[in-house]
């Protein structure tokens, strides 16, 4: 670990350690795609499994949440407060925005390269998921994306107009369009989303990119939202592990759920060839 990485790790431990929670990747405990709690009989949650089995609708099989946001916690409140209406200079001073920016920066500096090891080909582009609510002006998620790796070039993804409220969480590729398919054809694209509840919004964006010719899509999610009141009866043992208090650590790789030191070394070897 470089001196810069060590300093960043200490800052993240101090600022995020008691607020954020590393997602778990444990077979038959958490969904192998979204890291939500599951029954020990399964490897995926119901929604991820249903989306993966949809005929003629390709979806991302690689979802990378950076933290859990349990309903009622500060992490969950941050996911709303960072995008409250406010002037840009005020947003930069907003504690919720600052925490999410730091969380994403930690991933970018320490773990983004792990995607190039895990996936068949390296990431070369990214996009943010546009709002289907017709939010005026630039979404704050777009400014958070400024800390993503510089060699990831941004590609444009547009939201369809007038999508009914009851359809926004469905898996529907037609909710999004790629204005220029040439910008994504044959490329591994990262889709940046702020919150994953059931995944329909982000997976619709991923499907639109794949149908436009992207060779691979990874969904990078700032927070995987957890609702204990809804999920306790379905997977109480798994939920108990997710809710166990632990300090957020940059040393835990959100891509593979373990230490990624060996992965980073492989990435360096791979990119040097």
PDB file of C-alpha atoms in Angstrom:
ATOM      1  CA  UNK A   1       0.000   0.000   0.000  1.00  0.00           C
ATOM      2  CA  UNK A   2       1.394   3.400  -0.959  1.00  0.00           C
ATOM      3  CA  UNK A   3       1.676   6.295   1.485  1.00  0.00           C
ATOM      4  CA  UNK A   4      -1.230   8.030  -0.285  1.00  0.00           C
ATOM      5  CA  UNK A   5      -3.410   4.924  -0.006  1.00  0.00           C
ATOM      6  CA  UNK A   6      -2.492   4.550   3.660  1.00  0.00           C
ATOM      7  CA  UNK A   7      -3.477   8.159   4.361  1.00  0.00           C
ATOM      8  CA  UNK A   8      -6.755   7.743   2.479  1.00  0.00           C
ATOM      9  CA  UNK A   9      -7.479   4.554   4.409  1.00  0.00           C
ATOM     10  CA  UNK A  10      -6.994   6.373   7.712  1.00  0.00           C
ATOM     11  CA  UNK A  11      -9.230   9.270   6.660  1.00  0.00           C
ATOM     12  CA  UNK A  12     -11.942   6.848   5.556  1.00  0.00           C
ATOM     13  CA  UNK A  13     -11.685   4.907   8.830  1.00  0.00           C
ATOM     14  CA  UNK A  14     -12.055   8.133  10.783  1.00  0.00           C
ATOM     15  CA  UNK A  15     -14.881   9.642   8.682  1.00  0.00           C
ATOM     16  CA  UNK A  16     -16.803   6.549   7.571  1.00  0.00           C
ATOM     17  CA  UNK A  17     -15.828   3.751   9.960  1.00  0.00           C
ATOM     18  CA  UNK A  18     -18.810   4.115  12.282  1.00  0.00           C
ATOM     19  CA  UNK A  19     -21.326   5.053   9.560  1.00  0.00           C
ATOM     20  CA  UNK A  20     -20.774   2.827   6.529  1.00  0.00           C
ATOM     21  CA  UNK A  21     -20.758  -0.987   6.487  1.00  0.00           C
ATOM     22  CA  UNK A  22     -18.854  -3.220   4.067  1.00  0.00           C
ATOM     23  CA  UNK A  23     -21.261  -5.464   2.133  1.00  0.00           C
ATOM     24  CA  UNK A  24     -20.794  -9.195   2.675  1.00  0.00           C
ATOM     25  CA  UNK A  25     -20.182 -11.722  -0.074  1.00  0.00           C
ATOM     26  CA  UNK A  26     -20.857 -15.073   1.591  1.00  0.00           C
ATOM     27  CA  UNK A  27     -22.434 -17.975  -0.363  1.00  0.00           C
ATOM     28  CA  UNK A  28     -25.934 -18.875   0.885  1.00  0.00           C
ATOM     29  CA  UNK A  29     -25.864 -15.877   3.232  1.00  0.00           C
ATOM     30  CA  UNK A  30     -25.954 -12.963   0.789  1.00  0.00           C
ATOM     31  CA  UNK A  31     -27.058 -12.755  -2.828  1.00  0.00           C
ATOM     32  CA  UNK A  32     -24.108 -13.384  -5.141  1.00  0.00           C
ATOM     33  CA  UNK A  33     -25.224 -10.431  -7.273  1.00  0.00           C
ATOM     34  CA  UNK A  34     -26.594  -7.638  -5.052  1.00  0.00           C
ATOM     35  CA  UNK A  35     -25.261  -8.806  -1.597  1.00  0.00           C
ATOM     36  CA  UNK A  36     -28.744  -8.657  -0.015  1.00  0.00           C
ATOM     37  CA  UNK A  37     -29.766 -11.283   2.594  1.00  0.00           C
ATOM     38  CA  UNK A  38     -30.995 -14.637   1.291  1.00  0.00           C
ATOM     39  CA  UNK A  39     -32.199 -17.966   2.616  1.00  0.00           C
ATOM     40  CA  UNK A  40     -29.463 -20.610   2.958  1.00  0.00           C
ATOM     41  CA  UNK A  41     -31.212 -22.646   0.248  1.00  0.00           C
ATOM     42  CA  UNK A  42     -30.339 -20.142  -2.462  1.00  0.00           C
ATOM     43  CA  UNK A  43     -27.404 -18.300  -4.016  1.00  0.00           C
ATOM     44  CA  UNK A  44     -29.381 -15.286  -5.269  1.00  0.00           C
ATOM     45  CA  UNK A  45     -32.234 -13.202  -3.944  1.00  0.00           C
ATOM     46  CA  UNK A  46     -35.600 -13.643  -5.647  1.00  0.00           C
ATOM     47  CA  UNK A  47     -35.448 -10.403  -7.643  1.00  0.00           C
ATOM     48  CA  UNK A  48     -31.896 -10.888  -8.953  1.00  0.00           C
ATOM     49  CA  UNK A  49     -32.697 -14.443  -9.951  1.00  0.00           C
ATOM     50  CA  UNK A  50     -35.881 -13.395 -11.772  1.00  0.00           C
ATOM     51  CA  UNK A  51     -34.075 -10.609 -13.637  1.00  0.00           C
ATOM     52  CA  UNK A  52     -31.235 -12.951 -14.651  1.00  0.00           C
ATOM     53  CA  UNK A  53     -33.750 -15.431 -16.120  1.00  0.00           C
ATOM     54  CA  UNK A  54     -35.652 -12.876 -18.203  1.00  0.00           C
ATOM     55  CA  UNK A  55     -35.620 -13.970 -21.839  1.00  0.00           C
ATOM     56  CA  UNK A  56     -34.272 -11.460 -24.370  1.00  0.00           C
ATOM     57  CA  UNK A  57     -33.356  -8.967 -21.631  1.00  0.00           C
ATOM     58  CA  UNK A  58     -29.627  -9.096 -20.819  1.00  0.00           C
ATOM     59  CA  UNK A  59     -28.654  -7.812 -17.371  1.00  0.00           C
ATOM     60  CA  UNK A  60     -25.437  -7.119 -15.488  1.00  0.00           C
ATOM     61  CA  UNK A  61     -24.214 -10.161 -13.574  1.00  0.00           C
ATOM     62  CA  UNK A  62     -21.671  -8.069 -11.682  1.00  0.00           C
ATOM     63  CA  UNK A  63     -23.056  -5.633  -9.103  1.00  0.00           C
ATOM     64  CA  UNK A  64     -20.657  -3.883  -6.718  1.00  0.00           C
ATOM     65  CA  UNK A  65     -22.260  -2.117  -3.717  1.00  0.00           C
ATOM     66  CA  UNK A  66     -19.864  -0.023  -1.630  1.00  0.00           C
ATOM     67  CA  UNK A  67     -21.880   0.003   1.600  1.00  0.00           C
ATOM     68  CA  UNK A  68     -25.074  -1.230   3.168  1.00  0.00           C
ATOM     69  CA  UNK A  69     -27.595   1.473   4.036  1.00  0.00           C
ATOM     70  CA  UNK A  70     -29.909   0.038   6.686  1.00  0.00           C
ATOM     71  CA  UNK A  71     -33.205   1.906   6.973  1.00  0.00           C
ATOM     72  CA  UNK A  72     -33.065   4.432   9.792  1.00  0.00           C
ATOM     73  CA  UNK A  73     -29.267   4.663   9.983  1.00  0.00           C
ATOM     74  CA  UNK A  74     -27.060   7.626   9.086  1.00  0.00           C
ATOM     75  CA  UNK A  75     -25.887   5.844   5.935  1.00  0.00           C
ATOM     76  CA  UNK A  76     -29.491   5.561   4.769  1.00  0.00           C
ATOM     77  CA  UNK A  77     -30.183   9.220   5.551  1.00  0.00           C
ATOM     78  CA  UNK A  78     -27.076  10.203   3.594  1.00  0.00           C
ATOM     79  CA  UNK A  79     -28.537   8.638   0.447  1.00  0.00           C
ATOM     80  CA  UNK A  80     -31.387  11.145   0.584  1.00  0.00           C
ATOM     81  CA  UNK A  81     -29.675  14.195   2.015  1.00  0.00           C
ATOM     82  CA  UNK A  82     -26.795  14.291  -0.472  1.00  0.00           C
ATOM     83  CA  UNK A  83     -29.255  15.114  -3.259  1.00  0.00           C
ATOM     84  CA  UNK A  84     -31.467  17.611  -1.423  1.00  0.00           C
ATOM     85  CA  UNK A  85     -32.009  20.791  -3.481  1.00  0.00           C
ATOM     86  CA  UNK A  86     -29.180  23.227  -2.715  1.00  0.00           C
ATOM     87  CA  UNK A  87     -26.657  25.446  -4.521  1.00  0.00           C
ATOM     88  CA  UNK A  88     -23.513  23.629  -5.762  1.00  0.00           C
ATOM     89  CA  UNK A  89     -21.185  25.364  -3.289  1.00  0.00           C
ATOM     90  CA  UNK A  90     -23.460  24.398  -0.390  1.00  0.00           C
ATOM     91  CA  UNK A  91     -23.579  20.784  -1.601  1.00  0.00           C
ATOM     92  CA  UNK A  92     -19.787  20.584  -1.441  1.00  0.00           C
ATOM     93  CA  UNK A  93     -20.032  21.422   2.263  1.00  0.00           C
ATOM     94  CA  UNK A  94     -22.915  19.014   2.874  1.00  0.00           C
ATOM     95  CA  UNK A  95     -21.698  16.223   5.249  1.00  0.00           C
ATOM     96  CA  UNK A  96     -23.771  13.547   3.489  1.00  0.00           C
ATOM     97  CA  UNK A  97     -22.374  14.511   0.093  1.00  0.00           C
ATOM     98  CA  UNK A  98     -18.829  14.591   1.492  1.00  0.00           C
ATOM     99  CA  UNK A  99     -19.161  11.088   2.959  1.00  0.00           C
ATOM    100  CA  UNK A 100     -20.413   9.606  -0.309  1.00  0.00           C
ATOM    101  CA  UNK A 101     -17.686  11.384  -2.248  1.00  0.00           C
ATOM    102  CA  UNK A 102     -15.068   9.945   0.106  1.00  0.00           C
ATOM    103  CA  UNK A 103     -16.590   6.467  -0.148  1.00  0.00           C
ATOM    104  CA  UNK A 104     -16.477   6.582  -3.949  1.00  0.00           C
ATOM    105  CA  UNK A 105     -12.957   8.033  -3.929  1.00  0.00           C
ATOM    106  CA  UNK A 106     -11.764   5.161  -1.760  1.00  0.00           C
ATOM    107  CA  UNK A 107     -13.157   2.665  -4.259  1.00  0.00           C
ATOM    108  CA  UNK A 108     -11.672   4.508  -7.211  1.00  0.00           C
ATOM    109  CA  UNK A 109      -8.170   4.731  -5.752  1.00  0.00           C
ATOM    110  CA  UNK A 110      -8.026   1.273  -4.182  1.00  0.00           C
ATOM    111  CA  UNK A 111     -10.477  -1.159  -5.781  1.00  0.00           C
ATOM    112  CA  UNK A 112     -11.475   0.010  -9.277  1.00  0.00           C
ATOM    113  CA  UNK A 113      -8.569  -1.957 -10.757  1.00  0.00           C
ATOM    114  CA  UNK A 114     -10.046  -5.158  -9.277  1.00  0.00           C
ATOM    115  CA  UNK A 115     -12.807  -4.996 -11.894  1.00  0.00           C
ATOM    116  CA  UNK A 116     -10.190  -5.454 -14.609  1.00  0.00           C
ATOM    117  CA  UNK A 117      -9.115  -8.714 -12.965  1.00  0.00           C
ATOM    118  CA  UNK A 118     -12.620 -10.015 -12.303  1.00  0.00           C
ATOM    119  CA  UNK A 119     -14.116  -9.191 -15.709  1.00  0.00           C
ATOM    120  CA  UNK A 120     -13.094 -10.666 -19.074  1.00  0.00           C
ATOM    121  CA  UNK A 121     -11.922  -7.234 -20.213  1.00  0.00           C
ATOM    122  CA  UNK A 122     -10.946  -3.948 -18.617  1.00  0.00           C
ATOM    123  CA  UNK A 123     -13.371  -1.129 -17.904  1.00  0.00           C
ATOM    124  CA  UNK A 124     -13.014   1.743 -20.360  1.00  0.00           C
ATOM    125  CA  UNK A 125     -16.220   3.742 -19.871  1.00  0.00           C
ATOM    126  CA  UNK A 126     -18.898   4.710 -17.388  1.00  0.00           C
ATOM    127  CA  UNK A 127     -22.303   6.330 -17.190  1.00  0.00           C
ATOM    128  CA  UNK A 128     -24.578   7.469 -14.397  1.00  0.00           C
ATOM    129  CA  UNK A 129     -28.183   6.298 -14.200  1.00  0.00           C
ATOM    130  CA  UNK A 130     -30.448   9.188 -15.239  1.00  0.00           C
ATOM    131  CA  UNK A 131     -33.431   9.989 -13.062  1.00  0.00           C
ATOM    132  CA  UNK A 132     -36.812   8.874 -14.397  1.00  0.00           C
ATOM    133  CA  UNK A 133     -38.523  11.547 -12.310  1.00  0.00           C
ATOM    134  CA  UNK A 134     -37.642  14.409 -14.619  1.00  0.00           C
ATOM    135  CA  UNK A 135     -35.388  16.086 -12.040  1.00  0.00           C
ATOM    136  CA  UNK A 136     -34.358  19.524 -13.348  1.00  0.00           C
ATOM    137  CA  UNK A 137     -30.667  20.234 -13.850  1.00  0.00           C
ATOM    138  CA  UNK A 138     -27.719  17.923 -13.293  1.00  0.00           C
ATOM    139  CA  UNK A 139     -28.184  15.132 -10.768  1.00  0.00           C
ATOM    140  CA  UNK A 140     -25.682  15.255  -7.850  1.00  0.00           C
ATOM    141  CA  UNK A 141     -24.661  11.698  -8.759  1.00  0.00           C
ATOM    142  CA  UNK A 142     -22.961  13.140 -11.839  1.00  0.00           C
ATOM    143  CA  UNK A 143     -20.672  15.299  -9.708  1.00  0.00           C
ATOM    144  CA  UNK A 144     -19.785  12.344  -7.459  1.00  0.00           C
ATOM    145  CA  UNK A 145     -18.640  10.536 -10.605  1.00  0.00           C
ATOM    146  CA  UNK A 146     -15.818  13.078 -10.973  1.00  0.00           C
ATOM    147  CA  UNK A 147     -13.646  10.902  -8.687  1.00  0.00           C
ATOM    148  CA  UNK A 148     -13.934   7.780 -10.852  1.00  0.00           C
ATOM    149  CA  UNK A 149     -10.752   6.683 -12.675  1.00  0.00           C
ATOM    150  CA  UNK A 150      -9.689   9.192 -15.303  1.00  0.00           C
ATOM    151  CA  UNK A 151      -9.276   6.577 -18.018  1.00  0.00           C
ATOM    152  CA  UNK A 152     -12.977   5.693 -17.745  1.00  0.00           C
ATOM    153  CA  UNK A 153     -14.543   7.914 -20.382  1.00  0.00           C
ATOM    154  CA  UNK A 154     -18.147   8.975 -19.846  1.00  0.00           C
ATOM    155  CA  UNK A 155     -20.796   7.732 -22.264  1.00  0.00           C
ATOM    156  CA  UNK A 156     -24.235   9.248 -22.624  1.00  0.00           C
ATOM    157  CA  UNK A 157     -27.384   7.506 -21.462  1.00  0.00           C
ATOM    158  CA  UNK A 158     -30.773   9.211 -21.724  1.00  0.00           C
ATOM    159  CA  UNK A 159     -33.945   8.560 -19.747  1.00  0.00           C
ATOM    160  CA  UNK A 160     -37.235   8.051 -21.553  1.00  0.00           C
ATOM    161  CA  UNK A 161     -39.784  10.802 -20.887  1.00  0.00           C
ATOM    162  CA  UNK A 162     -42.980  10.330 -18.896  1.00  0.00           C
ATOM    163  CA  UNK A 163     -42.257   6.905 -17.398  1.00  0.00           C
ATOM    164  CA  UNK A 164     -45.185   6.076 -15.059  1.00  0.00           C
ATOM    165  CA  UNK A 165     -44.288   5.956 -11.371  1.00  0.00           C
ATOM    166  CA  UNK A 166     -45.457   2.348 -11.038  1.00  0.00           C
ATOM    167  CA  UNK A 167     -43.026   1.202 -13.770  1.00  0.00           C
ATOM    168  CA  UNK A 168     -39.833   2.880 -12.591  1.00  0.00           C
ATOM    169  CA  UNK A 169     -38.629  -0.094 -10.537  1.00  0.00           C
ATOM    170  CA  UNK A 170     -39.405  -2.622 -13.281  1.00  0.00           C
ATOM    171  CA  UNK A 171     -36.807  -4.191 -15.539  1.00  0.00           C
ATOM    172  CA  UNK A 172     -37.519  -2.309 -18.770  1.00  0.00           C
ATOM    173  CA  UNK A 173     -34.607  -1.476 -21.117  1.00  0.00           C
ATOM    174  CA  UNK A 174     -36.872   0.944 -22.989  1.00  0.00           C
ATOM    175  CA  UNK A 175     -36.671   3.298 -20.011  1.00  0.00           C
ATOM    176  CA  UNK A 176     -33.228   4.315 -21.283  1.00  0.00           C
ATOM    177  CA  UNK A 177     -31.632   4.988 -24.654  1.00  0.00           C
ATOM    178  CA  UNK A 178     -28.026   5.172 -25.839  1.00  0.00           C
ATOM    179  CA  UNK A 179     -27.894   8.120 -28.286  1.00  0.00           C
ATOM    180  CA  UNK A 180     -24.720   6.839 -29.970  1.00  0.00           C
ATOM    181  CA  UNK A 181     -24.259   3.070 -29.849  1.00  0.00           C
ATOM    182  CA  UNK A 182     -20.754   3.506 -31.237  1.00  0.00           C
ATOM    183  CA  UNK A 183     -19.636   4.918 -27.889  1.00  0.00           C
ATOM    184  CA  UNK A 184     -20.417   1.649 -26.080  1.00  0.00           C
ATOM    185  CA  UNK A 185     -19.989  -1.054 -28.748  1.00  0.00           C
ATOM    186  CA  UNK A 186     -17.540  -3.729 -27.645  1.00  0.00           C
ATOM    187  CA  UNK A 187     -16.686  -1.925 -24.393  1.00  0.00           C
ATOM    188  CA  UNK A 188     -16.951  -2.760 -20.706  1.00  0.00           C
ATOM    189  CA  UNK A 189     -19.084   0.013 -19.185  1.00  0.00           C
ATOM    190  CA  UNK A 190     -19.631   0.793 -15.511  1.00  0.00           C
ATOM    191  CA  UNK A 191     -23.110   2.021 -14.549  1.00  0.00           C
ATOM    192  CA  UNK A 192     -22.968   4.230 -11.456  1.00  0.00           C
ATOM    193  CA  UNK A 193     -26.127   4.184  -9.310  1.00  0.00           C
ATOM    194  CA  UNK A 194     -26.615   5.697  -5.874  1.00  0.00           C
ATOM    195  CA  UNK A 195     -29.050   3.263  -4.203  1.00  0.00           C
ATOM    196  CA  UNK A 196     -30.057  -0.347  -4.904  1.00  0.00           C
ATOM    197  CA  UNK A 197     -33.425  -1.405  -3.527  1.00  0.00           C
ATOM    198  CA  UNK A 198     -34.550  -4.083  -5.964  1.00  0.00           C
ATOM    199  CA  UNK A 199     -32.256  -3.171  -8.823  1.00  0.00           C
ATOM    200  CA  UNK A 200     -34.799  -2.594 -11.572  1.00  0.00           C
ATOM    201  CA  UNK A 201     -33.649   0.956 -12.265  1.00  0.00           C
ATOM    202  CA  UNK A 202     -29.942   0.113 -12.607  1.00  0.00           C
ATOM    203  CA  UNK A 203     -30.550  -3.174 -14.428  1.00  0.00           C
ATOM    204  CA  UNK A 204     -32.775  -1.406 -16.965  1.00  0.00           C
ATOM    205  CA  UNK A 205     -29.868   0.938 -17.702  1.00  0.00           C
ATOM    206  CA  UNK A 206     -27.467  -2.021 -17.941  1.00  0.00           C
ATOM    207  CA  UNK A 207     -29.829  -3.829 -20.308  1.00  0.00           C
ATOM    208  CA  UNK A 208     -30.075  -0.767 -22.558  1.00  0.00           C
ATOM    209  CA  UNK A 209     -26.268  -0.607 -22.779  1.00  0.00           C
ATOM    210  CA  UNK A 210     -25.927  -4.331 -23.498  1.00  0.00           C
ATOM    211  CA  UNK A 211     -28.605  -4.192 -26.186  1.00  0.00           C
ATOM    212  CA  UNK A 212     -26.745  -1.213 -27.714  1.00  0.00           C
ATOM    213  CA  UNK A 213     -23.621  -3.352 -28.079  1.00  0.00           C
ATOM    214  CA  UNK A 214     -21.650  -3.064 -24.830  1.00  0.00           C
ATOM    215  CA  UNK A 215     -19.618  -6.247 -24.319  1.00  0.00           C
ATOM    216  CA  UNK A 216     -19.933  -6.122 -20.526  1.00  0.00           C
ATOM    217  CA  UNK A 217     -21.594  -3.984 -17.858  1.00  0.00           C
ATOM    218  CA  UNK A 218     -20.773  -3.662 -14.173  1.00  0.00           C
ATOM    219  CA  UNK A 219     -23.196  -1.840 -11.891  1.00  0.00           C
ATOM    220  CA  UNK A 220     -21.378   0.179  -9.239  1.00  0.00           C
ATOM    221  CA  UNK A 221     -23.806   1.009  -6.430  1.00  0.00           C
ATOM    222  CA  UNK A 222     -22.953   3.422  -3.645  1.00  0.00           C
ATOM    223  CA  UNK A 223     -25.416   1.809  -1.204  1.00  0.00           C
ATOM    224  CA  UNK A 224     -27.354  -1.445  -1.084  1.00  0.00           C
ATOM    225  CA  UNK A 225     -30.452  -0.512   0.961  1.00  0.00           C
ATOM    226  CA  UNK A 226     -31.579  -2.967   3.635  1.00  0.00           C
ATOM    227  CA  UNK A 227     -35.083  -3.013   5.162  1.00  0.00           C
ATOM    228  CA  UNK A 228     -35.007  -5.336   8.184  1.00  0.00           C
ATOM    229  CA  UNK A 229     -38.791  -5.157   8.635  1.00  0.00           C
ATOM    230  CA  UNK A 230     -39.356  -6.723   5.209  1.00  0.00           C
ATOM    231  CA  UNK A 231     -36.407  -9.100   5.034  1.00  0.00           C
ATOM    232  CA  UNK A 232     -36.234 -10.549   8.556  1.00  0.00           C
ATOM    233  CA  UNK A 233     -38.861 -13.240   8.002  1.00  0.00           C
ATOM    234  CA  UNK A 234     -37.294 -14.339   4.696  1.00  0.00           C
ATOM    235  CA  UNK A 235     -33.684 -14.622   5.797  1.00  0.00           C
ATOM    236  CA  UNK A 236     -33.342 -13.831   9.482  1.00  0.00           C
ATOM    237  CA  UNK A 237     -30.023 -15.626   9.961  1.00  0.00           C
ATOM    238  CA  UNK A 238     -28.463 -13.860   6.989  1.00  0.00           C
ATOM    239  CA  UNK A 239     -29.883 -10.525   8.035  1.00  0.00           C
ATOM    240  CA  UNK A 240     -28.391 -10.953  11.502  1.00  0.00           C
ATOM    241  CA  UNK A 241     -24.924 -11.230   9.965  1.00  0.00           C
ATOM    242  CA  UNK A 242     -25.487  -8.173   7.780  1.00  0.00           C
ATOM    243  CA  UNK A 243     -26.647  -6.122  10.783  1.00  0.00           C
ATOM    244  CA  UNK A 244     -23.720  -7.126  13.008  1.00  0.00           C
ATOM    245  CA  UNK A 245     -21.833  -3.956  13.918  1.00  0.00           C
ATOM    246  CA  UNK A 246     -18.421  -3.671  12.299  1.00  0.00           C
ATOM    247  CA  UNK A 247     -16.202  -0.786  11.284  1.00  0.00           C
ATOM    248  CA  UNK A 248     -16.075   0.100   7.611  1.00  0.00           C
ATOM    249  CA  UNK A 249     -12.664  -0.699   6.164  1.00  0.00           C
ATOM    250  CA  UNK A 250     -11.111   0.201   2.850  1.00  0.00           C
ATOM    251  CA  UNK A 251      -9.097  -3.026   3.011  1.00  0.00           C
ATOM    252  CA  UNK A 252     -12.215  -5.089   2.221  1.00  0.00           C
ATOM    253  CA  UNK A 253     -12.680  -5.313  -1.531  1.00  0.00           C
ATOM    254  CA  UNK A 254     -16.269  -4.619  -2.634  1.00  0.00           C
ATOM    255  CA  UNK A 255     -15.650  -6.584  -5.838  1.00  0.00           C
ATOM    256  CA  UNK A 256     -14.679  -9.917  -4.276  1.00  0.00           C
ATOM    257  CA  UNK A 257     -15.600  -9.410  -0.612  1.00  0.00           C
ATOM    258  CA  UNK A 258     -12.110 -10.164   0.677  1.00  0.00           C
ATOM    259  CA  UNK A 259      -8.669  -8.614   0.738  1.00  0.00           C
ATOM    260  CA  UNK A 260      -7.739  -7.501  -2.750  1.00  0.00           C
ATOM    261  CA  UNK A 261      -3.976  -7.159  -2.395  1.00  0.00           C
ATOM    262  CA  UNK A 262      -3.385 -10.141  -4.663  1.00  0.00           C
ATOM    263  CA  UNK A 263      -5.976  -8.843  -7.127  1.00  0.00           C
ATOM    264  CA  UNK A 264      -4.239  -5.473  -7.336  1.00  0.00           C
ATOM    265  CA  UNK A 265      -0.954  -7.220  -8.016  1.00  0.00           C
ATOM    266  CA  UNK A 266      -2.575  -9.248 -10.804  1.00  0.00           C
ATOM    267  CA  UNK A 267      -4.008  -6.072 -12.258  1.00  0.00           C
ATOM    268  CA  UNK A 268      -0.597  -4.442 -12.362  1.00  0.00           C
ATOM    269  CA  UNK A 269       0.855  -7.522 -14.066  1.00  0.00           C
ATOM    270  CA  UNK A 270      -1.983  -7.616 -16.558  1.00  0.00           C
ATOM    271  CA  UNK A 271      -1.811  -3.942 -17.530  1.00  0.00           C
ATOM    272  CA  UNK A 272       1.971  -4.020 -17.895  1.00  0.00           C
ATOM    273  CA  UNK A 273       1.863  -6.687 -20.586  1.00  0.00           C
TER     274      UNK A 273
END
